[in-house]
């Protein structure tokens, strides 16, 4: 009997010490805590569904089933107006999301007076973090460009490509070699400049075919242009977005300082402009699959904040009717071929994800991210704020 008791008590001691060990291990791997117990994420992955709002999400869930994004634990709603328009374009919206400043439609990370706005990606570089941008449109398109360069006219893609050369972004992923290569090398540049050669001289590794996507993880600085202009529409492009994402994450996660990664589902917007619900839903499914992959990474990593949001709604999509049991009877209607002023959702997961709840402005996204990483930015500039106040009245 005694032996048994002593065995049990030594077993109990073991269990207690193992529990303590687990407790301290958990403490040591939990994200760094600063003022007011805020958890500071080492990594941030920001996913932007261009042209995605509640109707796009609702339609996709009714046709396809529940989405990864709506399973994320925190949810906010954001206003999207630009400095000069109730209805934003992607350039002004991406500027707000990337820099926390309102600007005029068409402008890329720059104020109307020419002031360059530091982007969260540029700030991450300053902190020693790695940075990556991935889009299913060409990389010089407004949304990804607003994280890397400063330019007054979003449509000047050849100029924007030149600005990418010195952007220092570690991973430039997706498509768009046409704007980087001269006509003599199969591109569309008429000035004879080969920006890819210039970037290789700066240490970038260049990938231009699908089968080499996985080589991204072998290089610290990479350009991967799988198509000369845009990635093919989903499902034609198959799992390219997921493969690009995963290969980039393999490398990015090796930086002990962490990383910032922006991923854009660019073509949800184009399907909306086209009033093409089938295409829109396919693009939504692909975007959400990428989110699933990112959430899997973030769950394992434990130190990654994932923010999923949108720049604006496209198409004025409404869902006026639909009987249960017959998806063919599900009705949708686009009210415009353009963007709308509708508010858009935000979903978040990971350290300090709870900061991204409630109703706020698109400029608040970057303000919260900058603040988590130690840089305080003032409230929105006066004109944007006035516009916001006039809406709230
Ligand atoms: Mg876009
Ligand atoms: Zn658009």
Short mmCIF file of C-alpha atoms and ligand atoms in Angstrom, two decimals:
data_model
loop_
_atom_site.label_atom_id
_atom_site.label_comp_id
_atom_site.label_asym_id
_atom_site.label_seq_id
_atom_site.Cartn_x
_atom_site.Cartn_y
_atom_site.Cartn_z
CA UNK A 1 0.00 0.00 0.00
CA UNK A 2 2.65 2.49 1.01
CA UNK A 3 4.66 1.82 -2.10
CA UNK A 4 1.54 2.41 -4.13
CA UNK A 5 0.80 5.69 -2.38
CA UNK A 6 4.33 6.91 -2.80
CA UNK A 7 4.21 5.93 -6.48
CA UNK A 8 0.96 7.86 -6.93
CA UNK A 9 2.31 10.93 -5.19
CA UNK A 10 5.48 10.86 -7.27
CA UNK A 11 3.25 10.54 -10.35
CA UNK A 12 1.24 13.56 -9.13
CA UNK A 13 4.45 15.53 -8.64
CA UNK A 14 5.40 14.61 -12.17
CA UNK A 15 2.05 15.74 -13.55
CA UNK A 16 2.30 19.02 -11.63
CA UNK A 17 5.80 19.71 -12.90
CA UNK A 18 4.79 18.82 -16.46
CA UNK A 19 1.80 21.19 -16.19
CA UNK A 20 4.13 23.94 -14.94
CA UNK A 21 6.51 23.26 -17.79
CA UNK A 22 3.68 23.48 -20.34
CA UNK A 23 2.46 26.69 -18.68
CA UNK A 24 5.88 28.33 -18.94
CA UNK A 25 6.41 27.05 -22.48
CA UNK A 26 3.08 28.60 -23.47
CA UNK A 27 4.10 31.84 -21.77
CA UNK A 28 7.39 31.92 -23.64
CA UNK A 29 5.81 31.36 -27.06
CA UNK A 30 2.84 33.66 -26.56
CA UNK A 31 3.15 37.01 -28.41
CA UNK A 32 5.09 39.80 -26.76
CA UNK A 33 2.86 41.84 -24.45
CA UNK A 34 3.19 45.60 -24.20
CA UNK A 35 1.15 48.49 -22.73
CA UNK A 36 -2.30 47.38 -21.53
CA UNK A 37 -1.43 43.79 -22.31
CA UNK A 38 -1.66 44.40 -26.07
CA UNK A 39 -0.28 41.44 -27.96
CA UNK A 40 2.19 42.65 -30.57
CA UNK A 41 2.09 40.49 -33.71
CA UNK A 42 5.49 39.73 -35.20
CA UNK A 43 3.93 39.16 -38.60
CA UNK A 44 0.98 40.76 -40.37
CA UNK A 45 -0.81 39.24 -43.35
CA UNK A 46 -3.32 41.63 -44.91
CA UNK A 47 -5.70 40.22 -47.50
CA UNK A 48 -7.73 42.60 -49.68
CA UNK A 49 -10.68 41.38 -51.73
CA UNK A 50 -10.98 44.15 -54.31
CA UNK A 51 -14.65 44.98 -54.82
CA UNK A 52 -15.85 42.63 -52.07
CA UNK A 53 -18.62 43.54 -49.66
CA UNK A 54 -21.43 41.75 -47.84
CA UNK A 55 -23.41 40.88 -50.99
CA UNK A 56 -20.40 39.23 -52.61
CA UNK A 57 -19.81 37.21 -49.44
CA UNK A 58 -23.48 36.29 -49.05
CA UNK A 59 -23.83 35.21 -52.69
CA UNK A 60 -20.67 33.09 -52.49
CA UNK A 61 -21.78 31.38 -49.28
CA UNK A 62 -25.22 30.56 -50.75
CA UNK A 63 -23.70 29.09 -53.92
CA UNK A 64 -20.60 27.50 -52.47
CA UNK A 65 -20.98 26.98 -48.71
CA UNK A 66 -19.49 28.74 -45.74
CA UNK A 67 -16.24 30.62 -46.19
CA UNK A 68 -13.04 30.71 -44.18
CA UNK A 69 -13.24 34.48 -43.80
CA UNK A 70 -16.61 34.40 -42.03
CA UNK A 71 -15.21 31.81 -39.60
CA UNK A 72 -12.61 34.29 -38.35
CA UNK A 73 -13.24 35.33 -34.73
CA UNK A 74 -13.40 39.14 -35.03
CA UNK A 75 -15.42 41.32 -37.38
CA UNK A 76 -15.51 45.03 -38.16
CA UNK A 77 -17.25 47.24 -40.70
CA UNK A 78 -15.35 49.98 -42.49
CA UNK A 79 -16.25 53.12 -44.41
CA UNK A 80 -14.42 53.57 -47.69
CA UNK A 81 -14.90 57.14 -49.05
CA UNK A 82 -11.84 58.90 -50.41
CA UNK A 83 -10.67 62.47 -49.85
CA UNK A 84 -12.79 63.84 -52.69
CA UNK A 85 -15.46 61.21 -53.42
CA UNK A 86 -18.07 59.26 -51.49
CA UNK A 87 -17.32 56.44 -53.92
CA UNK A 88 -13.65 55.58 -53.78
CA UNK A 89 -11.46 54.00 -56.41
CA UNK A 90 -8.92 51.30 -55.61
CA UNK A 91 -5.98 53.72 -55.55
CA UNK A 92 -7.38 56.04 -52.87
CA UNK A 93 -8.74 53.07 -50.88
CA UNK A 94 -5.45 51.17 -51.02
CA UNK A 95 -3.66 54.38 -49.99
CA UNK A 96 -5.95 54.65 -46.96
CA UNK A 97 -5.44 50.98 -46.05
CA UNK A 98 -1.67 51.10 -46.61
CA UNK A 99 -0.84 54.51 -45.11
CA UNK A 100 -3.83 55.61 -42.95
CA UNK A 101 -4.32 58.76 -45.04
CA UNK A 102 -7.18 59.76 -47.32
CA UNK A 103 -6.19 60.94 -50.75
CA UNK A 104 -7.94 61.77 -54.02
CA UNK A 105 -9.19 59.01 -56.30
CA UNK A 106 -6.47 57.87 -58.67
CA UNK A 107 -3.56 58.67 -56.36
CA UNK A 108 -1.16 56.02 -55.12
CA UNK A 109 0.27 56.50 -51.59
CA UNK A 110 0.64 60.21 -52.19
CA UNK A 111 -1.29 63.33 -51.09
CA UNK A 112 -2.66 65.83 -53.65
CA UNK A 113 0.17 68.22 -52.65
CA UNK A 114 2.74 65.58 -53.59
CA UNK A 115 3.62 64.43 -50.06
CA UNK A 116 4.78 60.82 -50.08
CA UNK A 117 2.94 58.72 -47.49
CA UNK A 118 4.91 56.01 -45.75
CA UNK A 119 3.17 52.67 -46.24
CA UNK A 120 2.93 49.92 -43.65
CA UNK A 121 5.11 47.77 -45.92
CA UNK A 122 7.79 50.47 -46.05
CA UNK A 123 7.61 50.84 -42.27
CA UNK A 124 7.98 47.05 -41.90
CA UNK A 125 11.16 47.25 -44.02
CA UNK A 126 12.43 50.02 -41.73
CA UNK A 127 11.85 47.67 -38.78
CA UNK A 128 13.95 44.96 -40.42
CA UNK A 129 10.95 42.85 -41.37
CA UNK A 130 10.59 41.13 -44.73
CA UNK A 131 7.87 42.32 -47.09
CA UNK A 132 5.84 40.68 -49.84
CA UNK A 133 3.09 41.75 -52.20
CA UNK A 134 0.96 39.31 -54.18
CA UNK A 135 -1.93 40.15 -56.51
CA UNK A 136 -3.91 38.33 -59.18
CA UNK A 137 -3.73 41.51 -61.28
CA UNK A 138 -0.43 42.91 -62.53
CA UNK A 139 1.63 44.16 -59.60
CA UNK A 140 1.67 47.77 -60.92
CA UNK A 141 -2.13 47.91 -60.52
CA UNK A 142 -3.42 50.39 -57.90
CA UNK A 143 -3.94 48.07 -54.91
CA UNK A 144 -0.51 46.41 -54.70
CA UNK A 145 1.29 49.54 -55.98
CA UNK A 146 -0.07 51.65 -53.10
CA UNK A 147 1.96 49.55 -50.64
CA UNK A 148 5.26 50.00 -52.48
CA UNK A 149 5.47 53.24 -54.47
CA UNK A 150 4.21 56.84 -54.58
CA UNK A 151 2.64 58.19 -57.75
CA UNK A 152 -0.10 60.66 -58.63
CA UNK A 153 -1.61 58.76 -61.56
CA UNK A 154 -2.56 55.14 -61.02
CA UNK A 155 -2.83 54.48 -64.75
CA UNK A 156 0.81 55.24 -65.53
CA UNK A 157 1.86 51.62 -65.18
CA UNK A 158 5.22 51.97 -66.95
CA UNK A 159 6.27 54.74 -64.52
CA UNK A 160 4.96 52.76 -61.55
CA UNK A 161 7.01 49.74 -62.68
CA UNK A 162 10.13 51.92 -62.63
CA UNK A 163 9.33 52.97 -59.07
CA UNK A 164 9.14 49.31 -58.07
CA UNK A 165 12.82 48.90 -58.98
CA UNK A 166 13.93 50.79 -55.87
CA UNK A 167 11.02 49.78 -53.63
CA UNK A 168 13.09 47.24 -51.64
CA UNK A 169 9.99 45.02 -51.32
CA UNK A 170 11.45 41.53 -50.86
CA UNK A 171 8.85 39.59 -52.82
CA UNK A 172 6.96 40.99 -55.79
CA UNK A 173 4.57 38.23 -56.76
CA UNK A 174 1.86 37.47 -59.29
CA UNK A 175 2.01 38.95 -62.76
CA UNK A 176 2.96 41.96 -64.86
CA UNK A 177 6.30 41.48 -66.66
CA UNK A 178 4.90 43.42 -69.67
CA UNK A 179 5.48 46.66 -67.75
CA UNK A 180 9.01 45.69 -66.72
CA UNK A 181 10.41 44.39 -70.02
CA UNK A 182 11.16 46.23 -73.27
CA UNK A 183 9.44 45.20 -76.49
CA UNK A 184 12.74 43.69 -77.64
CA UNK A 185 12.53 41.22 -74.73
CA UNK A 186 8.86 40.39 -75.18
CA UNK A 187 7.48 43.13 -72.90
CA UNK A 188 5.53 46.31 -73.67
CA UNK A 189 8.03 49.04 -72.69
CA UNK A 190 8.82 51.43 -75.50
CA UNK A 191 11.76 53.10 -73.70
CA UNK A 192 13.99 50.05 -74.15
CA UNK A 193 14.51 49.71 -70.38
CA UNK A 194 14.78 46.23 -68.94
CA UNK A 195 13.73 46.70 -65.31
CA UNK A 196 14.03 42.98 -64.58
CA UNK A 197 17.76 43.12 -65.43
CA UNK A 198 18.11 46.18 -63.19
CA UNK A 199 16.39 44.35 -60.36
CA UNK A 200 18.49 41.21 -60.84
CA UNK A 201 21.54 43.44 -60.36
CA UNK A 202 20.03 44.45 -57.02
CA UNK A 203 19.85 40.82 -55.95
CA UNK A 204 16.35 39.84 -57.07
CA UNK A 205 15.79 36.32 -58.37
CA UNK A 206 13.38 36.23 -61.31
CA UNK A 207 10.74 33.57 -61.86
CA UNK A 208 8.50 33.66 -64.93
CA UNK A 209 6.93 30.23 -65.20
CA UNK A 210 4.38 28.33 -63.18
CA UNK A 211 6.52 25.28 -62.54
CA UNK A 212 9.13 27.40 -60.75
CA UNK A 213 6.72 28.99 -58.25
CA UNK A 214 8.07 26.81 -55.44
CA UNK A 215 11.56 28.32 -55.97
CA UNK A 216 10.28 31.51 -54.33
CA UNK A 217 11.08 30.03 -50.93
CA UNK A 218 14.77 29.72 -51.87
CA UNK A 219 15.36 33.47 -52.24
CA UNK A 220 15.25 36.52 -50.03
CA UNK A 221 14.41 38.87 -52.90
CA UNK A 222 12.16 37.53 -55.63
CA UNK A 223 10.10 38.74 -58.55
CA UNK A 224 7.65 36.09 -59.71
CA UNK A 225 5.64 37.11 -62.76
CA UNK A 226 3.73 34.00 -63.82
CA UNK A 227 1.86 35.90 -66.56
CA UNK A 228 2.97 38.91 -68.64
CA UNK A 229 -0.13 40.94 -67.71
CA UNK A 230 -2.59 39.46 -65.15
CA UNK A 231 -3.03 35.98 -63.70
CA UNK A 232 -5.72 34.06 -65.56
CA UNK A 233 -9.25 34.22 -64.13
CA UNK A 234 -10.06 31.53 -61.56
CA UNK A 235 -10.42 28.53 -61.94
CA UNK A 236 -8.18 28.72 -65.04
CA UNK A 237 -5.20 29.76 -62.91
CA UNK A 238 -5.81 26.70 -60.68
CA UNK A 239 -4.00 26.92 -57.32
CA UNK A 240 -1.38 29.49 -58.36
CA UNK A 241 -2.44 32.02 -55.70
CA UNK A 242 -2.15 29.40 -52.93
CA UNK A 243 1.20 28.13 -54.22
CA UNK A 244 2.58 31.66 -54.48
CA UNK A 245 1.32 32.38 -50.96
CA UNK A 246 2.69 29.22 -49.37
CA UNK A 247 6.07 29.41 -51.03
CA UNK A 248 6.44 33.05 -49.96
CA UNK A 249 5.40 32.22 -46.38
CA UNK A 250 8.06 29.49 -46.17
CA UNK A 251 10.72 32.12 -46.75
CA UNK A 252 9.14 35.11 -45.00
CA UNK A 253 8.75 33.15 -41.77
CA UNK A 254 12.52 32.65 -41.63
CA UNK A 255 13.12 36.31 -40.79
CA UNK A 256 13.45 36.51 -36.97
CA UNK A 257 12.20 40.13 -37.16
CA UNK A 258 8.96 39.02 -38.84
CA UNK A 259 7.22 40.10 -42.02
CA UNK A 260 4.42 42.04 -43.69
CA UNK A 261 2.55 40.30 -46.53
CA UNK A 262 -0.28 41.85 -48.58
CA UNK A 263 -2.32 39.52 -50.76
CA UNK A 264 -4.98 40.84 -53.12
CA UNK A 265 -7.87 39.01 -54.73
CA UNK A 266 -7.84 41.57 -57.54
CA UNK A 267 -10.33 40.11 -59.97
CA UNK A 268 -13.41 40.05 -57.70
CA UNK A 269 -13.61 43.73 -58.71
CA UNK A 270 -13.26 43.00 -62.41
CA UNK A 271 -16.05 40.44 -62.29
CA UNK A 272 -18.22 43.08 -60.58
CA UNK A 273 -17.47 45.66 -63.28
CA UNK A 274 -18.43 42.96 -65.78
CA UNK A 275 -21.66 42.15 -63.88
CA UNK A 276 -20.51 38.56 -64.09
CA UNK A 277 -21.74 36.80 -60.94
CA UNK A 278 -20.32 33.39 -61.90
CA UNK A 279 -16.84 34.84 -62.32
CA UNK A 280 -17.21 36.93 -59.15
CA UNK A 281 -18.09 33.84 -57.12
CA UNK A 282 -15.14 31.90 -58.58
CA UNK A 283 -12.79 34.74 -57.64
CA UNK A 284 -14.29 34.86 -54.16
CA UNK A 285 -13.74 31.11 -53.76
CA UNK A 286 -10.08 31.40 -54.78
CA UNK A 287 -9.55 34.41 -52.49
CA UNK A 288 -11.13 32.49 -49.62
CA UNK A 289 -9.00 29.40 -50.32
CA UNK A 290 -5.93 31.60 -49.95
CA UNK A 291 -7.36 32.90 -46.67
CA UNK A 292 -7.74 29.27 -45.52
CA UNK A 293 -4.10 28.62 -46.29
CA UNK A 294 -3.00 31.79 -44.50
CA UNK A 295 -5.11 30.94 -41.42
CA UNK A 296 -3.50 27.50 -41.29
CA UNK A 297 -0.07 29.17 -41.27
CA UNK A 298 -1.14 31.72 -38.64
CA UNK A 299 -2.59 29.03 -36.36
CA UNK A 300 0.67 27.09 -36.38
CA UNK A 301 2.79 30.24 -36.07
CA UNK A 302 0.86 31.86 -33.21
CA UNK A 303 2.51 35.22 -33.80
CA UNK A 304 0.76 36.35 -36.97
CA UNK A 305 -2.11 38.81 -37.21
CA UNK A 306 -4.38 38.11 -40.19
CA UNK A 307 -6.62 40.92 -41.44
CA UNK A 308 -9.07 40.30 -44.29
CA UNK A 309 -10.84 43.30 -45.78
CA UNK A 310 -11.84 45.09 -48.97
CA UNK A 311 -11.26 48.45 -50.61
CA UNK A 312 -14.88 49.04 -51.75
CA UNK A 313 -17.90 47.25 -53.18
CA UNK A 314 -18.18 46.83 -56.95
CA UNK A 315 -21.35 46.44 -59.01
CA UNK A 316 -23.95 47.47 -56.43
CA UNK A 317 -24.80 43.80 -56.07
CA UNK A 318 -28.11 42.99 -54.38
CA UNK A 319 -29.70 39.63 -53.62
CA UNK A 320 -33.43 40.22 -53.82
CA UNK A 321 -34.81 36.66 -53.92
CA UNK A 322 -34.07 32.98 -53.55
CA UNK A 323 -35.95 29.89 -52.47
CA UNK A 324 -34.31 27.29 -50.28
CA UNK A 325 -33.34 24.04 -51.98
CA UNK A 326 -32.86 25.41 -55.45
CA UNK A 327 -29.74 27.48 -56.02
CA UNK A 328 -30.89 28.20 -59.60
CA UNK A 329 -33.71 30.24 -58.15
CA UNK A 330 -31.27 32.41 -56.27
CA UNK A 331 -31.57 35.90 -57.74
CA UNK A 332 -28.94 38.59 -57.87
CA UNK A 333 -28.87 42.01 -59.45
CA UNK A 334 -26.04 44.41 -60.23
CA UNK A 335 -27.19 48.03 -60.01
CA UNK A 336 -24.10 49.61 -61.60
CA UNK A 337 -20.98 48.72 -63.56
CA UNK A 338 -18.97 50.85 -61.15
CA UNK A 339 -17.95 50.96 -57.51
CA UNK A 340 -20.39 51.90 -54.75
CA UNK A 341 -20.08 53.75 -51.44
CA UNK A 342 -21.26 50.72 -49.45
CA UNK A 343 -19.34 49.89 -46.28
CA UNK A 344 -17.19 46.77 -46.40
CA UNK A 345 -16.37 44.05 -43.89
CA UNK A 346 -13.15 43.30 -42.07
CA UNK A 347 -12.31 39.97 -40.43
CA UNK A 348 -9.33 39.41 -38.15
CA UNK A 349 -7.48 36.62 -36.38
CA UNK A 350 -4.39 36.45 -34.21
CA UNK A 351 -2.56 38.70 -31.71
CA UNK A 352 -4.59 41.93 -31.14
CA UNK A 353 -7.22 40.89 -33.70
CA UNK A 354 -9.79 42.22 -31.22
CA UNK A 355 -8.65 45.78 -32.05
CA UNK A 356 -10.29 45.46 -35.46
CA UNK A 357 -13.90 45.27 -34.30
CA UNK A 358 -16.80 47.69 -34.48
CA UNK A 359 -17.43 50.36 -37.06
CA UNK A 360 -14.42 52.36 -38.24
CA UNK A 361 -12.80 54.01 -41.24
CA UNK A 362 -10.44 52.45 -43.77
CA UNK A 363 -7.67 54.78 -42.55
CA UNK A 364 -7.96 53.17 -39.10
CA UNK A 365 -6.65 49.83 -40.40
CA UNK A 366 -3.13 51.15 -41.05
CA UNK A 367 -3.31 53.38 -37.97
CA UNK A 368 -3.91 50.31 -35.81
CA UNK A 369 -1.17 48.34 -37.57
CA UNK A 370 1.37 51.18 -37.30
CA UNK A 371 0.45 51.63 -33.65
CA UNK A 372 0.90 47.92 -32.87
CA UNK A 373 4.37 48.20 -34.38
CA UNK A 374 5.23 51.28 -32.31
CA UNK A 375 4.43 54.21 -34.63
CA UNK A 376 1.59 56.54 -33.64
CA UNK A 377 -0.25 58.31 -36.45
CA UNK A 378 -2.63 61.23 -35.95
CA UNK A 379 -6.35 61.02 -36.61
CA UNK A 380 -7.52 61.31 -40.24
CA UNK A 381 -6.60 64.51 -42.06
CA UNK A 382 -9.27 67.19 -41.70
CA UNK A 383 -11.01 66.98 -45.08
CA UNK A 384 -11.48 63.23 -44.99
CA UNK A 385 -12.68 63.49 -41.41
CA UNK A 386 -15.20 66.23 -42.25
CA UNK A 387 -16.61 64.10 -44.99
CA UNK A 388 -16.82 61.20 -42.57
CA UNK A 389 -18.56 63.37 -39.96
CA UNK A 390 -21.05 64.67 -42.53
CA UNK A 391 -21.98 61.07 -43.33
CA UNK A 392 -22.52 60.25 -39.67
CA UNK A 393 -24.87 63.26 -39.14
MG1 LIG B 1 -7.13 46.08 -56.97
ZN1 LIG B 2 -12.83 48.52 -59.75
#
